[in-house]
Short mmCIF file of C-alpha atoms in Angstrom, two decimals:
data_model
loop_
_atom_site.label_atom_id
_atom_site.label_comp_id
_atom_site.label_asym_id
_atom_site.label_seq_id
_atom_site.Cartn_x
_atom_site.Cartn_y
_atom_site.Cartn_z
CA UNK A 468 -57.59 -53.18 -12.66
CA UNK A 469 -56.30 -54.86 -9.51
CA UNK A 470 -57.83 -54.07 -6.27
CA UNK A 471 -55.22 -54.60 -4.32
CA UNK A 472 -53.32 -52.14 -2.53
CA UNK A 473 -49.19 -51.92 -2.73
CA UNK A 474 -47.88 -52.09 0.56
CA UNK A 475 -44.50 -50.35 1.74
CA UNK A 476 -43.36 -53.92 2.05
CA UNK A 477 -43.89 -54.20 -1.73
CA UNK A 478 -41.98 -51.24 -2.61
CA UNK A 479 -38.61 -51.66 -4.33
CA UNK A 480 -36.08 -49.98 -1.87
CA UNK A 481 -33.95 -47.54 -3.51
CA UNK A 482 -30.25 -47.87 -4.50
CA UNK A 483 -28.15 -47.08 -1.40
CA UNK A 484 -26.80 -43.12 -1.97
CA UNK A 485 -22.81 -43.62 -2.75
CA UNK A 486 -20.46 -42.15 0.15
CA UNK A 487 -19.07 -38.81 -0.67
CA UNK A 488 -15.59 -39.57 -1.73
CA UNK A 489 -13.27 -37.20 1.22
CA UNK A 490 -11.32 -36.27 -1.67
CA UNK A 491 -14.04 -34.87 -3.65
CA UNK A 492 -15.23 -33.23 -1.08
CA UNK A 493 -12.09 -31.35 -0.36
CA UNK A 494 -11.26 -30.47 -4.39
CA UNK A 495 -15.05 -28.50 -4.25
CA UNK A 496 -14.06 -26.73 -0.91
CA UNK A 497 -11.02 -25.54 -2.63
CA UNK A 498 -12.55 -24.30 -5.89
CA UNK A 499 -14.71 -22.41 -3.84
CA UNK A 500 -12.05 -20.98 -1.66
CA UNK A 501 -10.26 -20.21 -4.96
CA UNK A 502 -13.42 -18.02 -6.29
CA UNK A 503 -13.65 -16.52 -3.12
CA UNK A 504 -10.04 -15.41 -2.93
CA UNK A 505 -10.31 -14.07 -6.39
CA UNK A 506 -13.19 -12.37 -6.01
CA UNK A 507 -11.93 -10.88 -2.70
CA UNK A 508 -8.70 -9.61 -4.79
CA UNK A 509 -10.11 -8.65 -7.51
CA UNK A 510 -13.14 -6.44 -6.29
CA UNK A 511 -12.12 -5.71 -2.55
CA UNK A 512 -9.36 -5.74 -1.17
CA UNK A 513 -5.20 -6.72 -2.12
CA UNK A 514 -2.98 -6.75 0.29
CA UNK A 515 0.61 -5.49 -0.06
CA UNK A 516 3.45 -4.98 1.94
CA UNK A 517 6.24 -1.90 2.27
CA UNK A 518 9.60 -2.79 1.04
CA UNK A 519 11.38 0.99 1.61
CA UNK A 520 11.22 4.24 3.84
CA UNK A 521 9.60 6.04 1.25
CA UNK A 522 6.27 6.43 3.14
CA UNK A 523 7.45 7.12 6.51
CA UNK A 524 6.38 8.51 8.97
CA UNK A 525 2.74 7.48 7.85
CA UNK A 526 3.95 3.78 6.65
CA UNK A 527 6.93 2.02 8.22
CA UNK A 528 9.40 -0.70 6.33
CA UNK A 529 7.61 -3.55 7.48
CA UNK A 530 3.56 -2.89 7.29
CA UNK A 531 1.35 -5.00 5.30
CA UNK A 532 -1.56 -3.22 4.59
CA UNK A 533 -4.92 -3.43 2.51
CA UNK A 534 -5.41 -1.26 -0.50
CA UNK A 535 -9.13 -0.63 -1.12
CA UNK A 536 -10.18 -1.68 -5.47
CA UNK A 537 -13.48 -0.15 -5.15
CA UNK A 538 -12.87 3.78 -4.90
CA UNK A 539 -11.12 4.86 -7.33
CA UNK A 540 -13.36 2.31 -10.41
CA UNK A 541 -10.84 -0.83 -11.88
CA UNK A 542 -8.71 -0.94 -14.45
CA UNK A 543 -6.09 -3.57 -15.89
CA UNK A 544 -3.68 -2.40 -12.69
CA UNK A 545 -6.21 -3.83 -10.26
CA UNK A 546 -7.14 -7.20 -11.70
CA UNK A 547 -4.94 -10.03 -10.15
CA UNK A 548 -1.83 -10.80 -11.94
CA UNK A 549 -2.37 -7.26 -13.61
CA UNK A 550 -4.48 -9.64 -16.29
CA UNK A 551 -5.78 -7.37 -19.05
CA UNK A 552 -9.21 -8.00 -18.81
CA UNK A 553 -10.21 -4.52 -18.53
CA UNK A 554 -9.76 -0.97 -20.57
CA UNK A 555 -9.47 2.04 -18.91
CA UNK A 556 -11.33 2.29 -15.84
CA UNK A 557 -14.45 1.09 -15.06
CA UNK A 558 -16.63 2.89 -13.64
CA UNK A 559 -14.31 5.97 -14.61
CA UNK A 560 -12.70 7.26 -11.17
CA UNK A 561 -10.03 9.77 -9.74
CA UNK A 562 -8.02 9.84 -6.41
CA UNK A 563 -8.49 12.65 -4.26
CA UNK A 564 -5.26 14.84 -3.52
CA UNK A 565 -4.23 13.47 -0.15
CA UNK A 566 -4.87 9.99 -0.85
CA UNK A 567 -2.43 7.30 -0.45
CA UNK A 568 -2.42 5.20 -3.33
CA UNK A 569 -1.26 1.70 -4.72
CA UNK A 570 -0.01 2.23 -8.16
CA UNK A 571 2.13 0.10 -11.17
CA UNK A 572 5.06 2.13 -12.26
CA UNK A 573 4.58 3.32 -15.63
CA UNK A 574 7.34 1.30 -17.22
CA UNK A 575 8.02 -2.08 -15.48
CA UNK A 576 4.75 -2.26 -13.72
CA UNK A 577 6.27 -3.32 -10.39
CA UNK A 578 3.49 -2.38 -7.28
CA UNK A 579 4.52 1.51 -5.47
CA UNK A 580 2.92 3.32 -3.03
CA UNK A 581 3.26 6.79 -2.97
CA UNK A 582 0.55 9.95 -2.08
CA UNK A 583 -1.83 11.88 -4.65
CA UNK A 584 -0.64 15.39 -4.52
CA UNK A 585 -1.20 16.46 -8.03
CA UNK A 586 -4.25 16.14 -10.23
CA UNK A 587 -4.96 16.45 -13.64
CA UNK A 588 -4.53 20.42 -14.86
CA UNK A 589 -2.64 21.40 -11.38
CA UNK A 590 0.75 22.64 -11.10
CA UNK A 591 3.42 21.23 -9.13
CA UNK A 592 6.83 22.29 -8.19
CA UNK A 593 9.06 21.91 -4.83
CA UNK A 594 10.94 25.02 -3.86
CA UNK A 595 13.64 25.07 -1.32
CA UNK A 596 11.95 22.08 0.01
CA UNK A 597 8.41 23.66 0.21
CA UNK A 598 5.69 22.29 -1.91
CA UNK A 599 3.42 24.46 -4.45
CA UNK A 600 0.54 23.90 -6.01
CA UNK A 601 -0.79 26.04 -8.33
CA UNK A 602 1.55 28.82 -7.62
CA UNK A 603 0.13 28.83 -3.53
CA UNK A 604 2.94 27.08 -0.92
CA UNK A 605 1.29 24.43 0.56
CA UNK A 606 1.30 25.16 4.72
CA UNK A 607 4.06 23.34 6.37
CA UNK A 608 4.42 23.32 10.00
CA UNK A 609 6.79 21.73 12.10
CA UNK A 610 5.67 18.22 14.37
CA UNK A 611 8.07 17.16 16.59
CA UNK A 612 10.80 14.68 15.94
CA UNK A 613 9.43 11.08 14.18
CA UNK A 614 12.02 8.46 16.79
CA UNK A 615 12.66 4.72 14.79
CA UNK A 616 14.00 2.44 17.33
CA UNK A 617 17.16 0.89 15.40
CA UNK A 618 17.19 -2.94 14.56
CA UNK A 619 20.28 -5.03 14.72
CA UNK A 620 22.52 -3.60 11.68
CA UNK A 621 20.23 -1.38 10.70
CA UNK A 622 21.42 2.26 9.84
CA UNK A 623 19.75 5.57 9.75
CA UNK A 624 18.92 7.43 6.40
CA UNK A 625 22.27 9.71 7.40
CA UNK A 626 24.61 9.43 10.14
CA UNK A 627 23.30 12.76 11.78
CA UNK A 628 19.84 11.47 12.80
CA UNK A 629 21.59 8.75 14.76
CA UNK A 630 20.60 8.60 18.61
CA UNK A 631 20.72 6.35 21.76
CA UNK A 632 17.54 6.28 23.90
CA UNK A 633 17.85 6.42 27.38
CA UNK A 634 17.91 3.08 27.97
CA UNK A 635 20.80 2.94 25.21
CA UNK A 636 18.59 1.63 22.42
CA UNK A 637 20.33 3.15 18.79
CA UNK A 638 17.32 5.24 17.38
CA UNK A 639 17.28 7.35 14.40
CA UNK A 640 15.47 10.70 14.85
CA UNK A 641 13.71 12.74 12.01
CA UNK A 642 12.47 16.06 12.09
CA UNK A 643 8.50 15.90 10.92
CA UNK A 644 6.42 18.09 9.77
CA UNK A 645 2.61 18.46 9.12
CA UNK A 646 1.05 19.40 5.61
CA UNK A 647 -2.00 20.51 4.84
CA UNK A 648 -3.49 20.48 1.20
CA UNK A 649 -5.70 23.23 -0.12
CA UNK A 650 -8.41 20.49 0.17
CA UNK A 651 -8.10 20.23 3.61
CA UNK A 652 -6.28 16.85 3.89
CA UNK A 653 -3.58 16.87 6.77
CA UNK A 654 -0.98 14.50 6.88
CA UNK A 655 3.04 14.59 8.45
CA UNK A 656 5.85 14.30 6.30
CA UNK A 657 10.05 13.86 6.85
CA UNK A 658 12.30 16.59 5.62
CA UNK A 659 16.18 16.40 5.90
CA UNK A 660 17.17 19.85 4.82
CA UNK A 661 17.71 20.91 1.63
CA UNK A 662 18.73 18.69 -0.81
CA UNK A 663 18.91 18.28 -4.84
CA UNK A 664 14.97 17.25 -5.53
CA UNK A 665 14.08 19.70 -2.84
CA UNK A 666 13.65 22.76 -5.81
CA UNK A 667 12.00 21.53 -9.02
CA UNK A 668 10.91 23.02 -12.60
CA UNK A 669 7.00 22.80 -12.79
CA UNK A 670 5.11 20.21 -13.56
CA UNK A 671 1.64 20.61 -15.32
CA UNK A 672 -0.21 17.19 -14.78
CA UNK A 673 -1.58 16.17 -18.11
CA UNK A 674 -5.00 14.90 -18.65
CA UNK A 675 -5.28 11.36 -17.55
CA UNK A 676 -2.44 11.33 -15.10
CA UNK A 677 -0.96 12.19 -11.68
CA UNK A 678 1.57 13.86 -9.64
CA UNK A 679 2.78 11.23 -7.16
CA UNK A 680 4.90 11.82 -3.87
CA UNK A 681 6.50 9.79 -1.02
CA UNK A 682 5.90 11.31 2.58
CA UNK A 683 9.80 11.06 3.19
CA UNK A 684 10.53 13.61 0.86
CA UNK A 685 14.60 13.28 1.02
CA UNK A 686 14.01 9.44 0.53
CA UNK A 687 11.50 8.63 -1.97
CA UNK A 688 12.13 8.27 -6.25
CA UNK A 689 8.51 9.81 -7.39
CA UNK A 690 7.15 11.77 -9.90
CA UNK A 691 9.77 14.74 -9.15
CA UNK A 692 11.89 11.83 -10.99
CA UNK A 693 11.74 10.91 -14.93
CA UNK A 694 10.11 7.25 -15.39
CA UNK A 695 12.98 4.50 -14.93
CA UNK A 696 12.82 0.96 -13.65
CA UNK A 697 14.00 1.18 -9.84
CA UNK A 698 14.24 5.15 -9.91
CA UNK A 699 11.53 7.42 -10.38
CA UNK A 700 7.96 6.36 -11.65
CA UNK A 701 7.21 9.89 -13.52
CA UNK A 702 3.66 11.72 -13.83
CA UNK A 703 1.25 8.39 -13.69
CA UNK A 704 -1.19 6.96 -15.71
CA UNK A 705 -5.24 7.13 -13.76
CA UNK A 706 -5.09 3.68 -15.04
CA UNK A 707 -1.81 2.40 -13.11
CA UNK A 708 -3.77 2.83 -10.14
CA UNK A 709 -4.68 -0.35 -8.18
CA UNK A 710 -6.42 1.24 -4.93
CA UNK A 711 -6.20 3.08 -2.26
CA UNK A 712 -4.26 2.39 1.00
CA UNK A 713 -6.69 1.51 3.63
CA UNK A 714 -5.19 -0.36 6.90
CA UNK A 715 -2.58 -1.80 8.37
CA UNK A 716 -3.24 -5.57 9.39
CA UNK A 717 0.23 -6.52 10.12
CA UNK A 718 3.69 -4.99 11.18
CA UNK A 719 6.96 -6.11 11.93
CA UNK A 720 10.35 -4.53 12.72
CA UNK A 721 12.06 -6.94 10.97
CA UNK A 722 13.69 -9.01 13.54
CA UNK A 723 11.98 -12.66 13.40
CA UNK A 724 13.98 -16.00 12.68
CA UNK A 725 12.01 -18.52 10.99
CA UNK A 726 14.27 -21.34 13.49
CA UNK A 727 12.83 -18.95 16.72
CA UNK A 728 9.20 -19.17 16.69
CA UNK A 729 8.67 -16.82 19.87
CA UNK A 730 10.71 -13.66 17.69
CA UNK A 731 7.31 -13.88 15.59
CA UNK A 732 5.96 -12.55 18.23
CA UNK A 733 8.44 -10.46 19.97
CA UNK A 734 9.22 -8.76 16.37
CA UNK A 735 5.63 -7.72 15.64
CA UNK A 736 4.77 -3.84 15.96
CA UNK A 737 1.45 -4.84 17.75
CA UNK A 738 0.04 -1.32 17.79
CA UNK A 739 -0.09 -0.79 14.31
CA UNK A 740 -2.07 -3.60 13.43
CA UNK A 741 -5.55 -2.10 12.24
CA UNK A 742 -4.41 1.38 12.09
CA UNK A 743 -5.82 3.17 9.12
CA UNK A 744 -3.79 5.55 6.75
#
C-alpha cells in the first residue's frame, strides 16, 4: 500500500455539467402549467361565461364567472371535456334549493345555468306566475324596478320596458321581485306579467333529479319545458351537474372592438368583478 497521499491536484476534474437547453426548459414549464390547469379545472374551479338573460337580475349577459366542482361531489359533467372518467358522483352530493348551479342539458350536453328550486320527492308547479312547492306559495314580494342601461342595437325583452334615463341613455326597466324559499334562501327574480309558462301541471321530482329554474322567469327555457336541444332542459339528472356558481371575475356590456383597445376598458362592468352569487 502506497503511502502517499492524493492531492486535489491529482484528482480527475469532473465532466463539465451540459447547459440546460432554453427549449427544454420551457417544454417542462409547460407540462407543468398543463397539470396545473387541469387539476385546477378538474377539482376547483371552471370558469364559464353567460350567453342569455335567463339569469338576470342575479347574472347579466356578459359575466364570466367561476363555478365551484367541490360541493356538490364530481361526476362525468365536471371532468374537463365532460371525459367519462367517472360514474355517478363521487363522493355522492346534492344542491341545496337556492343554489345556482352549472349543469349539462340532459340531451345535447351543452353547459346551462339555471337555479335549484326543486329537489328530489318535492312538488313543483307555477300558478298565475307564483311558485309552489309542495302545495305552500313560495313568498313573493315586490323589489323595485331592475334598470339595464341599453347598448348600441340592443333591444329590451318587450317594447314596454323600454326607457330613456335622464341623461337620454335607452334603458330597459323590469319589475323585480324578491323570493324566499321555505329554506330560507332569498334571492330577486324578473316577472313580466302573466304569460303561457306562468301556470304549470305539477311536477314531482323523481329520485336522482332536479327541478331547475332561470331567475327571469318570462325569459328562461327550464325544467317547466320538456328536454329539447336549444329549448327546455327538463327535470335534470344529479349527475349533469358540474358545480355551483360562485363569483363573478369578469363583466362586460358588450361593447369592445378588438381594433379599439381602450373600449376593453371602457366596456367592462367594473363593479361586478368579484361579486359572489
Amino acid at each position: 500500500m502506497s503511502d502517499t497521499a492524493t492531492t486535489p491536484a491529482d484528482t480527475p476534474a469532473p465532466p463539465p455539467a451540459k447547459p440546460k437547453k432554453e427549449e427544454d426548459s420551457l417544454i417542462v414549464f409547460l407540462l407543468k402549467l398543463v397539470v396545473i390547469v387541469l387539476i385546477f379545472r378538474t377539482l376547483i374551479f371552471s370558469s364559464f361565461s353567460i350567453p342569455s338573460e335567463s339569469m338576470m337580475p342575479r347574472l347579466l349577459e356578459g359575466d364570466y364567472l367561476f363555478a365551484a366542482k367541490w360541493p356538490y361531489g364530481y361526476s362525468q359533467a365536471s371532468m374537463p371535456f365532460d371525459l367519462p372518467l367517472v360514474s355517478g358522483r363521487v363522493p355522492a352530493g346534492m344542491p341545496d334549493r337556492g343554489d345556482v348551479a352549472v349543469f349539462k342539458h340532459p340531451v345535447d350536453r351543452v353547459d346551462y345555468i339555471k337555479r335549484v328550486i326543486g329537489l328530489p320527492g318535492d312538488q313543483v308547479q307555477m300558478v298565475n306566475g307564483v311558485l309552489h312547492l309542495n302545495g305552500d306559495p313560495v313568498r313573493k314580494v315586490p323589489a323595485g324596478a331592475l334598470v339595464v342601461s341599453l347598448r348600441e342595437g340592443g333591444r329590451c325583452a318587450e317594447p314596454q320596458f323600454e326607457e330613456a334615463a335622464p341623461d337620454g341613455t335607452p334603458t330597459c326597466r323590469y319589475p323585480r321581485f324578491r323570493e324566499t324559499l321555505p329554506n330560507g334562501v332569498s334571492y330577486e327574480v324578473l316577472d313580466f306579467g302573466l304569460r303561457q309558462a306562468d301556470t304549470t301541471q305539477t311536477a314531482i321530482v323523481p329520485e336522482g333529479h332536479l327541478f331547475m329554474m332561470g331567475d327571469n322567469r318570462d325569459n328562461s327555457l327550464d325544467s317547466r319545458f320538456p328536454a329539447i336541444p336549444g329549448q327546455g332542459v327538463g327535470l335534470v339528472p344529479v349527475e349533469n351537474v358540474v358545480g355551483r356558481a360562485s363569483f363573478v371575475f369578469f363583466s362586460t356590456d358588450g361593447s369592445a372592438e378588438w381594433l379599439k383597445p381602450w373600449t376593453w376598458f371602457t366596456a367592462a362592468r367594473w363593479s361586478r368583478i368579484g361579486r359572489g352569487i
